[in-house]
mmCIF file of C-alpha atoms in Angstrom:
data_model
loop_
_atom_site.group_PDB
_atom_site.id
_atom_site.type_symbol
_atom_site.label_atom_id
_atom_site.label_comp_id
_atom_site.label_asym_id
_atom_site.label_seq_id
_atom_site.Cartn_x
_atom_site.Cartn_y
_atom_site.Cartn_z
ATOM 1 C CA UNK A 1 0.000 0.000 0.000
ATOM 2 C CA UNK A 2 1.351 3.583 -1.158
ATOM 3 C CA UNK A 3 1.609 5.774 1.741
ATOM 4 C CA UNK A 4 -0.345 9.201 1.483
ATOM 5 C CA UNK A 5 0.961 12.457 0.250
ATOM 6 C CA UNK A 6 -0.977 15.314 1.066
ATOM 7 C CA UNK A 7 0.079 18.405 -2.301
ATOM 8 C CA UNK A 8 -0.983 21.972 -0.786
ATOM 9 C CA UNK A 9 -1.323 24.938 -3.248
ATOM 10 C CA UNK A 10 -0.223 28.588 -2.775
ATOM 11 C CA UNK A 11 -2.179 31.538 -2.399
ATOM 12 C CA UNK A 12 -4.179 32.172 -5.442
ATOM 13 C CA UNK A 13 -3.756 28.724 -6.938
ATOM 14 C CA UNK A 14 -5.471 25.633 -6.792
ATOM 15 C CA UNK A 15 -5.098 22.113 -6.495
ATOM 16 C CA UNK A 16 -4.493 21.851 -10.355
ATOM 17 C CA UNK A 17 -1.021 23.810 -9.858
ATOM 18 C CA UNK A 18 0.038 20.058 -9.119
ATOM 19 C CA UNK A 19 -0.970 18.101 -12.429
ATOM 20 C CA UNK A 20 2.020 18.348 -13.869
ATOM 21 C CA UNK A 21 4.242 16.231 -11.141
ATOM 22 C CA UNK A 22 1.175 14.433 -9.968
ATOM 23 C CA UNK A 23 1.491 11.549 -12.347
ATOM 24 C CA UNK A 24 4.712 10.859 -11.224
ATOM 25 C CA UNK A 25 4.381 11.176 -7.742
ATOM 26 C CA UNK A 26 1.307 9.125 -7.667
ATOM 27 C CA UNK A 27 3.510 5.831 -8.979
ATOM 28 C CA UNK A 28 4.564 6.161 -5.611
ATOM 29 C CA UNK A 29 2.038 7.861 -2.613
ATOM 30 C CA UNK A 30 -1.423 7.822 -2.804
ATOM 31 C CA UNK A 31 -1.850 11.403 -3.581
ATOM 32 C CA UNK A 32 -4.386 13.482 -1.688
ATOM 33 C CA UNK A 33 -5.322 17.793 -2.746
ATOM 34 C CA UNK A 34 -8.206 19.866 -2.436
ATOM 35 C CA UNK A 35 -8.289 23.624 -2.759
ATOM 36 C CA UNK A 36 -8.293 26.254 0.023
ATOM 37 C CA UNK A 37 -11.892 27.903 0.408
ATOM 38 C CA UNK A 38 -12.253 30.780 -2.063
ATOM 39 C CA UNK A 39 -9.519 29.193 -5.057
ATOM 40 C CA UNK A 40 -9.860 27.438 -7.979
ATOM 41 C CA UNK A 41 -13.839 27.555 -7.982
ATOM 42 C CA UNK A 42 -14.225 26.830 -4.273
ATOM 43 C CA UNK A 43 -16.591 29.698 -3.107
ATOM 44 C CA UNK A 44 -15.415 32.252 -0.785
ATOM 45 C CA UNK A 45 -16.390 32.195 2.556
ATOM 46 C CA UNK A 46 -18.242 35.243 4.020
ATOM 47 C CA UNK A 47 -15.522 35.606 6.836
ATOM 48 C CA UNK A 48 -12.119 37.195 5.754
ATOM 49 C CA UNK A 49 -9.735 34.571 4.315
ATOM 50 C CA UNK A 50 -7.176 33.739 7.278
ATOM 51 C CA UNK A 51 -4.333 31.566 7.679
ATOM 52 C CA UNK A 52 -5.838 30.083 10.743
ATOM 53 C CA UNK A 53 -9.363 29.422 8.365
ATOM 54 C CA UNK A 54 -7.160 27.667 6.374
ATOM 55 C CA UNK A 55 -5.075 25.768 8.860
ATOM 56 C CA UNK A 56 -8.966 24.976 10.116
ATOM 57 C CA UNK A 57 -9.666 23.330 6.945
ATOM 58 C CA UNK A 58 -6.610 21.456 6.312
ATOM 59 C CA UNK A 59 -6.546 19.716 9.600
ATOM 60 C CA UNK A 60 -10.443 19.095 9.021
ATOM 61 C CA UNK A 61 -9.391 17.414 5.852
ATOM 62 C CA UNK A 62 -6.938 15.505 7.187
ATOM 63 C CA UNK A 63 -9.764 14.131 9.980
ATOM 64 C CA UNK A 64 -12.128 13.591 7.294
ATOM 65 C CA UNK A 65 -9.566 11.796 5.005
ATOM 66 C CA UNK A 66 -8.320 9.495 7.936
ATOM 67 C CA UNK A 67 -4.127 10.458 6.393
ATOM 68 C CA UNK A 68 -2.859 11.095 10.379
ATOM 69 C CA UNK A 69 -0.233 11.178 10.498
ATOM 70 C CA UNK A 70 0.405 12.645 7.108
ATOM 71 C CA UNK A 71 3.266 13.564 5.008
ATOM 72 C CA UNK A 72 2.818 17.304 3.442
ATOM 73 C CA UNK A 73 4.336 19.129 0.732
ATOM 74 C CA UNK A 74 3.254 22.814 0.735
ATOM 75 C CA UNK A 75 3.886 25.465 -2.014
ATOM 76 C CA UNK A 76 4.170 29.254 -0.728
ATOM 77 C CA UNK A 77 1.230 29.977 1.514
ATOM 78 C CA UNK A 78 0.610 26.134 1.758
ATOM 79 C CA UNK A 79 3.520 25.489 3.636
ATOM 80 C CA UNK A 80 2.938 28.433 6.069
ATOM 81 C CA UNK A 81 -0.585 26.710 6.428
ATOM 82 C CA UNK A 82 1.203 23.371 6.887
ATOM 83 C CA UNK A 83 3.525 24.801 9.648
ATOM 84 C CA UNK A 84 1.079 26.323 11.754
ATOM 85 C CA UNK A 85 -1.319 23.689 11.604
ATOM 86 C CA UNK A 86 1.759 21.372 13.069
ATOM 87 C CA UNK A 87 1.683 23.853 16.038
ATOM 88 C CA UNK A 88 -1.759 22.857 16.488
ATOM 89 C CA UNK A 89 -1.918 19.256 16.353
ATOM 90 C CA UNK A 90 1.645 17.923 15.478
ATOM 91 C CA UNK A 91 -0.205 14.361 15.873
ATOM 92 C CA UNK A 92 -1.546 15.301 12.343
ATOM 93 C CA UNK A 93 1.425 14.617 10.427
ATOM 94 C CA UNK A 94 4.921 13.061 9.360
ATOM 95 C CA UNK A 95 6.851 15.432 8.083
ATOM 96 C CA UNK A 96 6.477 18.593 6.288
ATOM 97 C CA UNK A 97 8.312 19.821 3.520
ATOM 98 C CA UNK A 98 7.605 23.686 1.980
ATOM 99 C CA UNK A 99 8.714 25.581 -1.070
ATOM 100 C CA UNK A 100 9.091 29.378 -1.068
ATOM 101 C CA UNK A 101 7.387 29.640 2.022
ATOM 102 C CA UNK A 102 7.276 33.943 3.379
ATOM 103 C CA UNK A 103 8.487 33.925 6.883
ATOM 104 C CA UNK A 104 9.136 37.684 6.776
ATOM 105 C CA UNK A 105 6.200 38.889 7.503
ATOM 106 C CA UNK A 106 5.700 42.522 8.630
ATOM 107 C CA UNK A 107 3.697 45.823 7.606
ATOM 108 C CA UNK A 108 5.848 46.651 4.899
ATOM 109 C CA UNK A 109 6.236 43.453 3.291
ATOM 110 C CA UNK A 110 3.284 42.837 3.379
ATOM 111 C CA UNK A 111 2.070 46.165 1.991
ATOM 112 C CA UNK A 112 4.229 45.719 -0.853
ATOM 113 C CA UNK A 113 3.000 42.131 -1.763
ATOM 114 C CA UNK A 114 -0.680 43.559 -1.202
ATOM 115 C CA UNK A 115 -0.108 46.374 -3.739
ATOM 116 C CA UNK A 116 1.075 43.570 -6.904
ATOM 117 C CA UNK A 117 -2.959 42.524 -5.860
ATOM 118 C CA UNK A 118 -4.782 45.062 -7.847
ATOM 119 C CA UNK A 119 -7.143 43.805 -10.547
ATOM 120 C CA UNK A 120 -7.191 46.676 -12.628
ATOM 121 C CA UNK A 121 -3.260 47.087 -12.379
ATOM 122 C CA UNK A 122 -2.998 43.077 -13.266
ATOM 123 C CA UNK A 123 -4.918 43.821 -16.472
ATOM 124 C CA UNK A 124 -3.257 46.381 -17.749
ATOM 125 C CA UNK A 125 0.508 45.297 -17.009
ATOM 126 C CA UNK A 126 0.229 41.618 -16.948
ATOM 127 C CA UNK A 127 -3.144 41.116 -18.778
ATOM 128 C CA UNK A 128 -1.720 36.921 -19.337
ATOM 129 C CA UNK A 129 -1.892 36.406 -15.582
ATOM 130 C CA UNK A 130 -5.186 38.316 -14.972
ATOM 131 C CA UNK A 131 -6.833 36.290 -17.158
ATOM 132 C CA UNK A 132 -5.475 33.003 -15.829
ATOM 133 C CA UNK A 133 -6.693 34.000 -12.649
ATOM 134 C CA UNK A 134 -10.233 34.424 -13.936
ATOM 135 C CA UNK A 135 -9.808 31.269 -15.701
ATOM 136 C CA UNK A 136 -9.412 29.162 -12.462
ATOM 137 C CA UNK A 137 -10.817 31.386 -10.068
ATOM 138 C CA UNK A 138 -13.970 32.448 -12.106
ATOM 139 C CA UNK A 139 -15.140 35.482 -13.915
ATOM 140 C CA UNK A 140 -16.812 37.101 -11.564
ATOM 141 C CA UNK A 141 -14.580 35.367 -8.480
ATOM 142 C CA UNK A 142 -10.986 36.233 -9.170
ATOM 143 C CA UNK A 143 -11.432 40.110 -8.306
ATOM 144 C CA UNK A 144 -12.776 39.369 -4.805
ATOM 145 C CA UNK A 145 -10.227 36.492 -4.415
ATOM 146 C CA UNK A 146 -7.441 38.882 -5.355
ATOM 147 C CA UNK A 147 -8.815 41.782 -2.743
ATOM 148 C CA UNK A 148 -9.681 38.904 0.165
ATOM 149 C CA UNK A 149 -5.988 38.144 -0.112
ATOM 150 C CA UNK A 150 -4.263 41.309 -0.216
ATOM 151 C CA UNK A 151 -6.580 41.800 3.371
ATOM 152 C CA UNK A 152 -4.904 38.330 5.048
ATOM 153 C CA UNK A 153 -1.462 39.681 3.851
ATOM 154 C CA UNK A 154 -2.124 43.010 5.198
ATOM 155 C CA UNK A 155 -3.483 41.010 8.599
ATOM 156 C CA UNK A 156 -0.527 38.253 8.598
ATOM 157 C CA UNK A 157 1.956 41.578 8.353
ATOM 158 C CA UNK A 158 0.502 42.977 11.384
ATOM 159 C CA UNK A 159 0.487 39.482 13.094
ATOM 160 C CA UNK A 160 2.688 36.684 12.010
ATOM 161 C CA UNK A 161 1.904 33.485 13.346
ATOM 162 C CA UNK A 162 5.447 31.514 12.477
ATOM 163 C CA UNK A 163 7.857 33.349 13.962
ATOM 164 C CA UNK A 164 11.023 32.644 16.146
ATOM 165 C CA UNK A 165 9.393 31.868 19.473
ATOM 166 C CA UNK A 166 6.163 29.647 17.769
ATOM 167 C CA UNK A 167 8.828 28.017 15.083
ATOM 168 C CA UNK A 168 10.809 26.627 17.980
ATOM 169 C CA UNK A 169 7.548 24.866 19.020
ATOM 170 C CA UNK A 170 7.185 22.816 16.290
ATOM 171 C CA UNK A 171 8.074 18.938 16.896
ATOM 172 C CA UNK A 172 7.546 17.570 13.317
ATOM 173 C CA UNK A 173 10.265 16.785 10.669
ATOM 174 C CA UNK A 174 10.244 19.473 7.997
ATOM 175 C CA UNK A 175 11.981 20.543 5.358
ATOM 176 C CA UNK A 176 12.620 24.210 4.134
ATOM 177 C CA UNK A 177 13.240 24.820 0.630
ATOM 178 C CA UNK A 178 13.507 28.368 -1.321
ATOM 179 C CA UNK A 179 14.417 29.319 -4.789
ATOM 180 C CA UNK A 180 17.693 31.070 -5.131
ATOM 181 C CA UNK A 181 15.829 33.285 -7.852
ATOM 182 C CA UNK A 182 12.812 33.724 -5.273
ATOM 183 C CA UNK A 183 12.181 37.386 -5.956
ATOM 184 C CA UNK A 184 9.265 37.209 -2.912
ATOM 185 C CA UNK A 185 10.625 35.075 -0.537
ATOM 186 C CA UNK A 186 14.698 35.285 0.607
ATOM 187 C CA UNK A 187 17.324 33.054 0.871
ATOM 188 C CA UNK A 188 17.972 35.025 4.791
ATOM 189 C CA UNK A 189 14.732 34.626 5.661
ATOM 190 C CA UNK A 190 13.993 31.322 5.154
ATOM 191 C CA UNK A 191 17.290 30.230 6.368
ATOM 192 C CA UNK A 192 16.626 32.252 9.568
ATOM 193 C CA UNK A 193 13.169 30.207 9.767
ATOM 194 C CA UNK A 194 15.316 26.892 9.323
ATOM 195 C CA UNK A 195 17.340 27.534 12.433
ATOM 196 C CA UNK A 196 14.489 28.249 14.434
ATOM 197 C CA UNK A 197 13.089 24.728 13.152
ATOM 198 C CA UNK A 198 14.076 21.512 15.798
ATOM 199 C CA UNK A 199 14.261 19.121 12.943
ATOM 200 C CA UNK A 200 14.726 21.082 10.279
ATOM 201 C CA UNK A 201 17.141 20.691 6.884
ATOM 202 C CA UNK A 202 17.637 23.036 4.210
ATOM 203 C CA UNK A 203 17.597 22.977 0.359
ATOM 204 C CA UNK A 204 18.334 25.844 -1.910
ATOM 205 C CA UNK A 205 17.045 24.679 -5.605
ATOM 206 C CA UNK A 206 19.435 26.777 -8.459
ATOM 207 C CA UNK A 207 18.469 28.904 -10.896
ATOM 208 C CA UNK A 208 14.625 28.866 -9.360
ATOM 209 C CA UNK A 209 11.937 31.726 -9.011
ATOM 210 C CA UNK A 210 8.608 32.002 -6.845
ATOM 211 C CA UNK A 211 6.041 30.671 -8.793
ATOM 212 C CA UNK A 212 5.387 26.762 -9.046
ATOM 213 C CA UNK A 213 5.705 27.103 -12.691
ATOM 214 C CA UNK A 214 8.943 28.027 -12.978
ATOM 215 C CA UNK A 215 10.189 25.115 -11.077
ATOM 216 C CA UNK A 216 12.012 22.643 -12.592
ATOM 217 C CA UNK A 217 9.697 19.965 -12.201
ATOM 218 C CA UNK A 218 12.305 16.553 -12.354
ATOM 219 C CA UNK A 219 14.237 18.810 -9.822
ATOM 220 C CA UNK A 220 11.149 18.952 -7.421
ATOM 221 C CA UNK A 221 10.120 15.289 -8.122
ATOM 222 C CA UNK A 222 13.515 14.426 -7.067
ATOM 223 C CA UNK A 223 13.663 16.650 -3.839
ATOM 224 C CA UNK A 224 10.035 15.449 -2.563
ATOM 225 C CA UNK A 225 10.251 11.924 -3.016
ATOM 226 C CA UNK A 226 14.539 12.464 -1.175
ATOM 227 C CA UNK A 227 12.298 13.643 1.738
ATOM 228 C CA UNK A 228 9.304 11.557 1.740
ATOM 229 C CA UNK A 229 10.845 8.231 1.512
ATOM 230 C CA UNK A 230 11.531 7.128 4.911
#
């Protein structure tokens, strides 16, 4: 029997970020993904979009699905999902392993990420992306999506959950890994995150930017199923 591998997309993606190294992680774990409430067609919730409503529905998931104790890969915002939710019930998983996860997390930061979140800006200077976003989000779904998320940057900048005194905290195997092309997430940043980390390793993947679609994927094959196989 494969054991389970639980794939968690990034803020303002979906589930279907993962198809292309799905098929070849799936000769080996039983794959599990779902999307976070408000992406990729998933309605959005009447309460603000939070990290702890997410970490809510992940370990929910996880209960529903029977996977503890799960292993968890987590792109971006799913790995910052991932960690906390270890702080909350480390009994819910294996290990954890994230790519360009933001640790940094403080007013400015995340002012300037919120600002790259304007629809009308997006279509104008990157019209490709704004209307991939309205393809998986939906037409009249993407805006809100866009402005809900800007609000839980602008809320996680104020008040970051992982930080040096909660990171300590958590028990579980995990992970770090970071793009040294990350132009959102830093090399110091996550390395300072690693050292807070109990059982922690590092990986820096070369010639790598933020977004999942720029990743090499026989590179990130490799590195997942280095970590997962136990």
């Amino acid at each position: 029997m494969k054991p389970a591998l639980l794939l968690l997309h990034g803020a303002l993606g979906a589930h279907t970020d993962f198809d292309p190294i799905v098929p070849a992680l799936a000769a080996h774990y039983t794959i599990y993904r779902f999307n976070f409430h408000g992406h990729g067609g998933a309605p959005l919730p009447v309460m603000p979009l939070s990290i702890p409503m997410f970490t809510s529905q992940l370990l929910d998931f996880i209960g529903e699905q029977k996977l503890a104790p799960v292993a968890v890969f987590g792109y971006s915002m799913g790995g910052y999902v991932a960690l906390q939710a270890a702080l909350e019930a480390p009994e819910a998983f294996s290990r954890i392993q994230t790519l360009a996860t933001k640790f940094n997390w403080t007013p400015e930061t995340a002012a300037k990420e919120a600002r790259l979140l304007n629809a009308a800006a997006l279509r104008q200077k990157a019209p490709a992306y704004a209307a991939a976003q309205q393809q998986l989000h939906g037409e009249q779904e993407w805006e809100p999506l866009l402005e809900a998320t800007a609000i839980m940057m602008e809320n996680l900048g104020s008040e970051p959950l992982l930080t040096a005194d909660t990171l300590k905290n958590i028990t579980v195997p995990v992970r770090i890994m970071v793009g040294d092309r990350d132009a959102m997430v830093s090399i110091e940043e996550t390395t300072a995150a690693y050292r807070q980390l109990p059982q922690a390793s590092l990986t820096v993947l070369p010639d790598t930017k933020h977004p999942l679609e720029k990743v090499n994927s026989a590179v990130l094959i490799w590195e997942i199923r280095s970590f997962m196989t136990v």
